[in-house]
PDB file of C-alpha atoms in Angstrom:
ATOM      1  CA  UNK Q 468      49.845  23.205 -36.937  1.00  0.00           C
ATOM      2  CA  UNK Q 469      47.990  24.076 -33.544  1.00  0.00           C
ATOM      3  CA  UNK Q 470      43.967  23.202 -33.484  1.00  0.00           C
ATOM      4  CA  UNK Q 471      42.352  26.574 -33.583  1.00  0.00           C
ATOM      5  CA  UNK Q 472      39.166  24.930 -31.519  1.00  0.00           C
ATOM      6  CA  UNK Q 473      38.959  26.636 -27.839  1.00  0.00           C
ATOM      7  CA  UNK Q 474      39.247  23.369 -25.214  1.00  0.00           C
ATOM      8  CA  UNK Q 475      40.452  20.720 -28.365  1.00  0.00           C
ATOM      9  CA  UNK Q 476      43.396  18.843 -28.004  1.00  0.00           C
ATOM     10  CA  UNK Q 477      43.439  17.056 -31.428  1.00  0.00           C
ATOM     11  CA  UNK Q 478      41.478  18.516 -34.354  1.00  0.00           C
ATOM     12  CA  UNK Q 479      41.150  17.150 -38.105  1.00  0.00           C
ATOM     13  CA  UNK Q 480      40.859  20.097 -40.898  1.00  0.00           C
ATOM     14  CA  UNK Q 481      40.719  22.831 -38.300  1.00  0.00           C
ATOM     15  CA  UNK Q 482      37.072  21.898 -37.717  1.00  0.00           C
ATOM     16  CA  UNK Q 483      36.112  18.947 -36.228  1.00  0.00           C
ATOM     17  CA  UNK Q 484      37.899  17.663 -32.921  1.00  0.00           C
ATOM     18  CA  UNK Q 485      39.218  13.989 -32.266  1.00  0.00           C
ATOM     19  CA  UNK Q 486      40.343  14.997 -28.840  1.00  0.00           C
ATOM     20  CA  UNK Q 487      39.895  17.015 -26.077  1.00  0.00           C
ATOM     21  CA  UNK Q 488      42.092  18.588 -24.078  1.00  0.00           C
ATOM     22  CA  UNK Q 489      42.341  17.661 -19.772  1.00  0.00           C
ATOM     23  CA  UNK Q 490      39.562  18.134 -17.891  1.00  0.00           C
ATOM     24  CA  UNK Q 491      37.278  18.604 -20.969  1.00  0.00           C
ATOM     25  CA  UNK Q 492      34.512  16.365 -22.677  1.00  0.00           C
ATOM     26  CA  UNK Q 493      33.053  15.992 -25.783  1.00  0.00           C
ATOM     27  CA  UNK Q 494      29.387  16.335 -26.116  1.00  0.00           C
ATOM     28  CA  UNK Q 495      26.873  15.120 -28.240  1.00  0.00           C
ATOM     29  CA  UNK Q 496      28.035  17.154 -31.124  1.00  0.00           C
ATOM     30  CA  UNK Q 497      31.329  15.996 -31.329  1.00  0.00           C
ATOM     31  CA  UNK Q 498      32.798  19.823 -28.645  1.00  0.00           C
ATOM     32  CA  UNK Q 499      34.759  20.149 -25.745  1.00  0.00           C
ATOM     33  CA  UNK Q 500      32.901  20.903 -22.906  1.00  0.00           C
ATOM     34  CA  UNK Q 501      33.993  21.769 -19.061  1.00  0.00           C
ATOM     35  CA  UNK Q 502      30.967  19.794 -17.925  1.00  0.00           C
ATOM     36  CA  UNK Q 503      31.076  16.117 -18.332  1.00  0.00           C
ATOM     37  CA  UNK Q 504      27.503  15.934 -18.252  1.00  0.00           C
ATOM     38  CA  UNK Q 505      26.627  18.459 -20.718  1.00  0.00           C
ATOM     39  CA  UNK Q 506      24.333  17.119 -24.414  1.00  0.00           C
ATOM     40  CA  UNK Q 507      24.925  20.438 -25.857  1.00  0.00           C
ATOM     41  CA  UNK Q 508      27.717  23.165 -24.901  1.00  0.00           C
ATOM     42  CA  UNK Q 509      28.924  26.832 -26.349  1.00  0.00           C
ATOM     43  CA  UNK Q 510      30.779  26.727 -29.043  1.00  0.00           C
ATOM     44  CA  UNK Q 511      34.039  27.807 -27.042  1.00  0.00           C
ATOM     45  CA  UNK Q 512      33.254  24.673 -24.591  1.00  0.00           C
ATOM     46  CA  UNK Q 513      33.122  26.834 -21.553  1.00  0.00           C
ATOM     47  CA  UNK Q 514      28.880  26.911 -21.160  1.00  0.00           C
ATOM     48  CA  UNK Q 515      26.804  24.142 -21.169  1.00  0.00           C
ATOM     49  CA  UNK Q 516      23.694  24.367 -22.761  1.00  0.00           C
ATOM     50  CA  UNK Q 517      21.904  21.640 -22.466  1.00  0.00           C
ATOM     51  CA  UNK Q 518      22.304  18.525 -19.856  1.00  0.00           C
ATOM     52  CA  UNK Q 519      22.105  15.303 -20.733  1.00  0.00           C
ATOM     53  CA  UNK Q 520      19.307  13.013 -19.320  1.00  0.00           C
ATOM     54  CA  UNK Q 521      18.800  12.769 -15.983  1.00  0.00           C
ATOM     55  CA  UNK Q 522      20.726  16.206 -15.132  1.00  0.00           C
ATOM     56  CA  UNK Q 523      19.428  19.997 -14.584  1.00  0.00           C
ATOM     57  CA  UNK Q 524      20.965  23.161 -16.010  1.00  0.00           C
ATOM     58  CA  UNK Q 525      22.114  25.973 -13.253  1.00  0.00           C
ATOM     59  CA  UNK Q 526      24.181  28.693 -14.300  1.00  0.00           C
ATOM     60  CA  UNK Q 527      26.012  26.650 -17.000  1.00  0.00           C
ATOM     61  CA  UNK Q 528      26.529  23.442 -15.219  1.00  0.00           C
ATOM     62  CA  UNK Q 529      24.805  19.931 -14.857  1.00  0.00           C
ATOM     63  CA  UNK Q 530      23.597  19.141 -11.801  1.00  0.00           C
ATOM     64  CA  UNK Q 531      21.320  16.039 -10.092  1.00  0.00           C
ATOM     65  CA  UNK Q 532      17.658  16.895  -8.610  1.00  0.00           C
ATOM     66  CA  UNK Q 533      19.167  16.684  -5.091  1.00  0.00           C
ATOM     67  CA  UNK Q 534      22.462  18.895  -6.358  1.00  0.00           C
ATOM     68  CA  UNK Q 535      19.665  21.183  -7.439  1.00  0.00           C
ATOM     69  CA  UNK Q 536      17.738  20.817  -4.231  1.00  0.00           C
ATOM     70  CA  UNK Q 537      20.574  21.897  -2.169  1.00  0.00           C
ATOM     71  CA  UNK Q 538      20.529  25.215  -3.530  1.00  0.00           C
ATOM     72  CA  UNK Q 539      17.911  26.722  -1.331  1.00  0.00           C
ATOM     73  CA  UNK Q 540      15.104  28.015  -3.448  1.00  0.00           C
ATOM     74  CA  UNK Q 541      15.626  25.856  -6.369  1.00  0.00           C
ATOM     75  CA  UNK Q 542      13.847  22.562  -7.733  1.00  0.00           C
ATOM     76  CA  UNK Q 543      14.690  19.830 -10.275  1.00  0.00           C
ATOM     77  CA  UNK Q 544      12.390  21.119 -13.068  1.00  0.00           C
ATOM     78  CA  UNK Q 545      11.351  17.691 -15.010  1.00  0.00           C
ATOM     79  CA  UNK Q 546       9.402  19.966 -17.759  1.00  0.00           C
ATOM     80  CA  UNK Q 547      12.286  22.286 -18.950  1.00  0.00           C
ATOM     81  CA  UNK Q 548      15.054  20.383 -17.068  1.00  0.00           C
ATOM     82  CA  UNK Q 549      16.035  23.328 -15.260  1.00  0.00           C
ATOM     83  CA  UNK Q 550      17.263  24.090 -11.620  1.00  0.00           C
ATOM     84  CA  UNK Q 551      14.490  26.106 -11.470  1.00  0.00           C
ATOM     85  CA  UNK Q 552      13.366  28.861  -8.820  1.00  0.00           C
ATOM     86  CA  UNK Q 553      10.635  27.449  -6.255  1.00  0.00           C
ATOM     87  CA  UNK Q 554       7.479  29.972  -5.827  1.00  0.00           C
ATOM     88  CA  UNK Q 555       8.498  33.867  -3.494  1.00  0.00           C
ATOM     89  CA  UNK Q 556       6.451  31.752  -0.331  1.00  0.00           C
ATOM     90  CA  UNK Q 557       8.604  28.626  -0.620  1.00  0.00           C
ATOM     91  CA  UNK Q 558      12.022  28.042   1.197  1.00  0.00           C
ATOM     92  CA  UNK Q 559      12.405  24.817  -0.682  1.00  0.00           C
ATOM     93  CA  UNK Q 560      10.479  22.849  -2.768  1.00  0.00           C
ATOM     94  CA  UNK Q 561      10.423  19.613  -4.573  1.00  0.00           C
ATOM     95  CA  UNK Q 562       9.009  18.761  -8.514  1.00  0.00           C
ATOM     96  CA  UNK Q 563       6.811  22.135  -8.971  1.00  0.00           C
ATOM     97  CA  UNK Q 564       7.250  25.799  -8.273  1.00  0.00           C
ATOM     98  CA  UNK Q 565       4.226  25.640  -5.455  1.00  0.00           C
ATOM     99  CA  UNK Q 566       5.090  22.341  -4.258  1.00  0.00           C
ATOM    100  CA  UNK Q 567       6.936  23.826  -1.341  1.00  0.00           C
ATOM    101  CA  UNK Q 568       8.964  21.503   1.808  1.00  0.00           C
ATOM    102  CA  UNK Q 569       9.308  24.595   3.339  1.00  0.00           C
ATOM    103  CA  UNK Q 570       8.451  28.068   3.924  1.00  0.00           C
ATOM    104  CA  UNK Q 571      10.178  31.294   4.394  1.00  0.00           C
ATOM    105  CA  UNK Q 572       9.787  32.456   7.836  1.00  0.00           C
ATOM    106  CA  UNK Q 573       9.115  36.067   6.778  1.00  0.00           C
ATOM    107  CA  UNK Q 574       5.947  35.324   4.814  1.00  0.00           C
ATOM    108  CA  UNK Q 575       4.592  33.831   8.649  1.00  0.00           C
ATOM    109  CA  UNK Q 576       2.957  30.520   6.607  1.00  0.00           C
ATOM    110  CA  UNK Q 577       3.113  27.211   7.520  1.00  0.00           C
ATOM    111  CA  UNK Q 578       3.015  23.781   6.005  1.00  0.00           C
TER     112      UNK Q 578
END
C-alpha cells in the first residue's frame, strides 16, 4: 500500500516515515522536508519552519548570516533567527536592525 505522507518514501502504519523520498530530509520530528537544514517543517514537508542552529529563516528556507546578508536589506537576526529586515535608512546592515553598513542613497545620510 502507497505511504499517504506528502514527500515520504517509506512509511510504517501510515503515520510515521522511515524514509524520505529524493531530494527530501527528515527533520527533527521524524518529516520530510525540502530544506536540508530545516529543525521543524509543515506538515506537507514543503515549508520550513524552523532552522536548525546556526541557520536563518527567509521565506521558508534556511539560509547562513552571509546568505542572509546578500539579500539587500536583510540581516542575520541572532534573537529570533530570522533573515530579518534592516531599519527604512539602512541599505545593509549587519547583527541589528540600526546597525547599518550602508545607507540608501535617497534618505541623503551617510556613515
Amino acid at each position: 500500500m502507497k505511504c499517504p505522507l506528502y514527500s515520504c518514501h517509506k512509511c510504517e502504519n501510515h503515520q510515521k516515515c522511515l524514509t524520505c523520498k529524493n531530494g527530501y530530509y527528515h527533520d527533527n520530528a521524524k518529516l520530510c522536508c525540502a530544506d536540508p537544514n530545516c529543525f521543524k517543517c509543515s506538515p506537507l514537508g514543503e515549508k520550513c519552519e524552523v532552522c536548525d542552529s546556526g541557520f536563518y529563516l527567509l521565506n521558508h528556507k534556511c539560509l547562513t548570516a552571509d546568505q542572509c546578508a546578500t539579500n539587500i536589506g536583510k540581516f542575520a537576526n541572532d534573537a529570533n533567527k530570522l533573515c530579518d529586515d534592516c531599519d527604512n535608512t539602512c541599505k545593509t546592515c549587519v547583527t541589528t536592525l540600526n546597525h547599518c553598513t550602508s545607507c540608501k542613497s535617497e534618505q541623503n545620510r551617510y556613515l
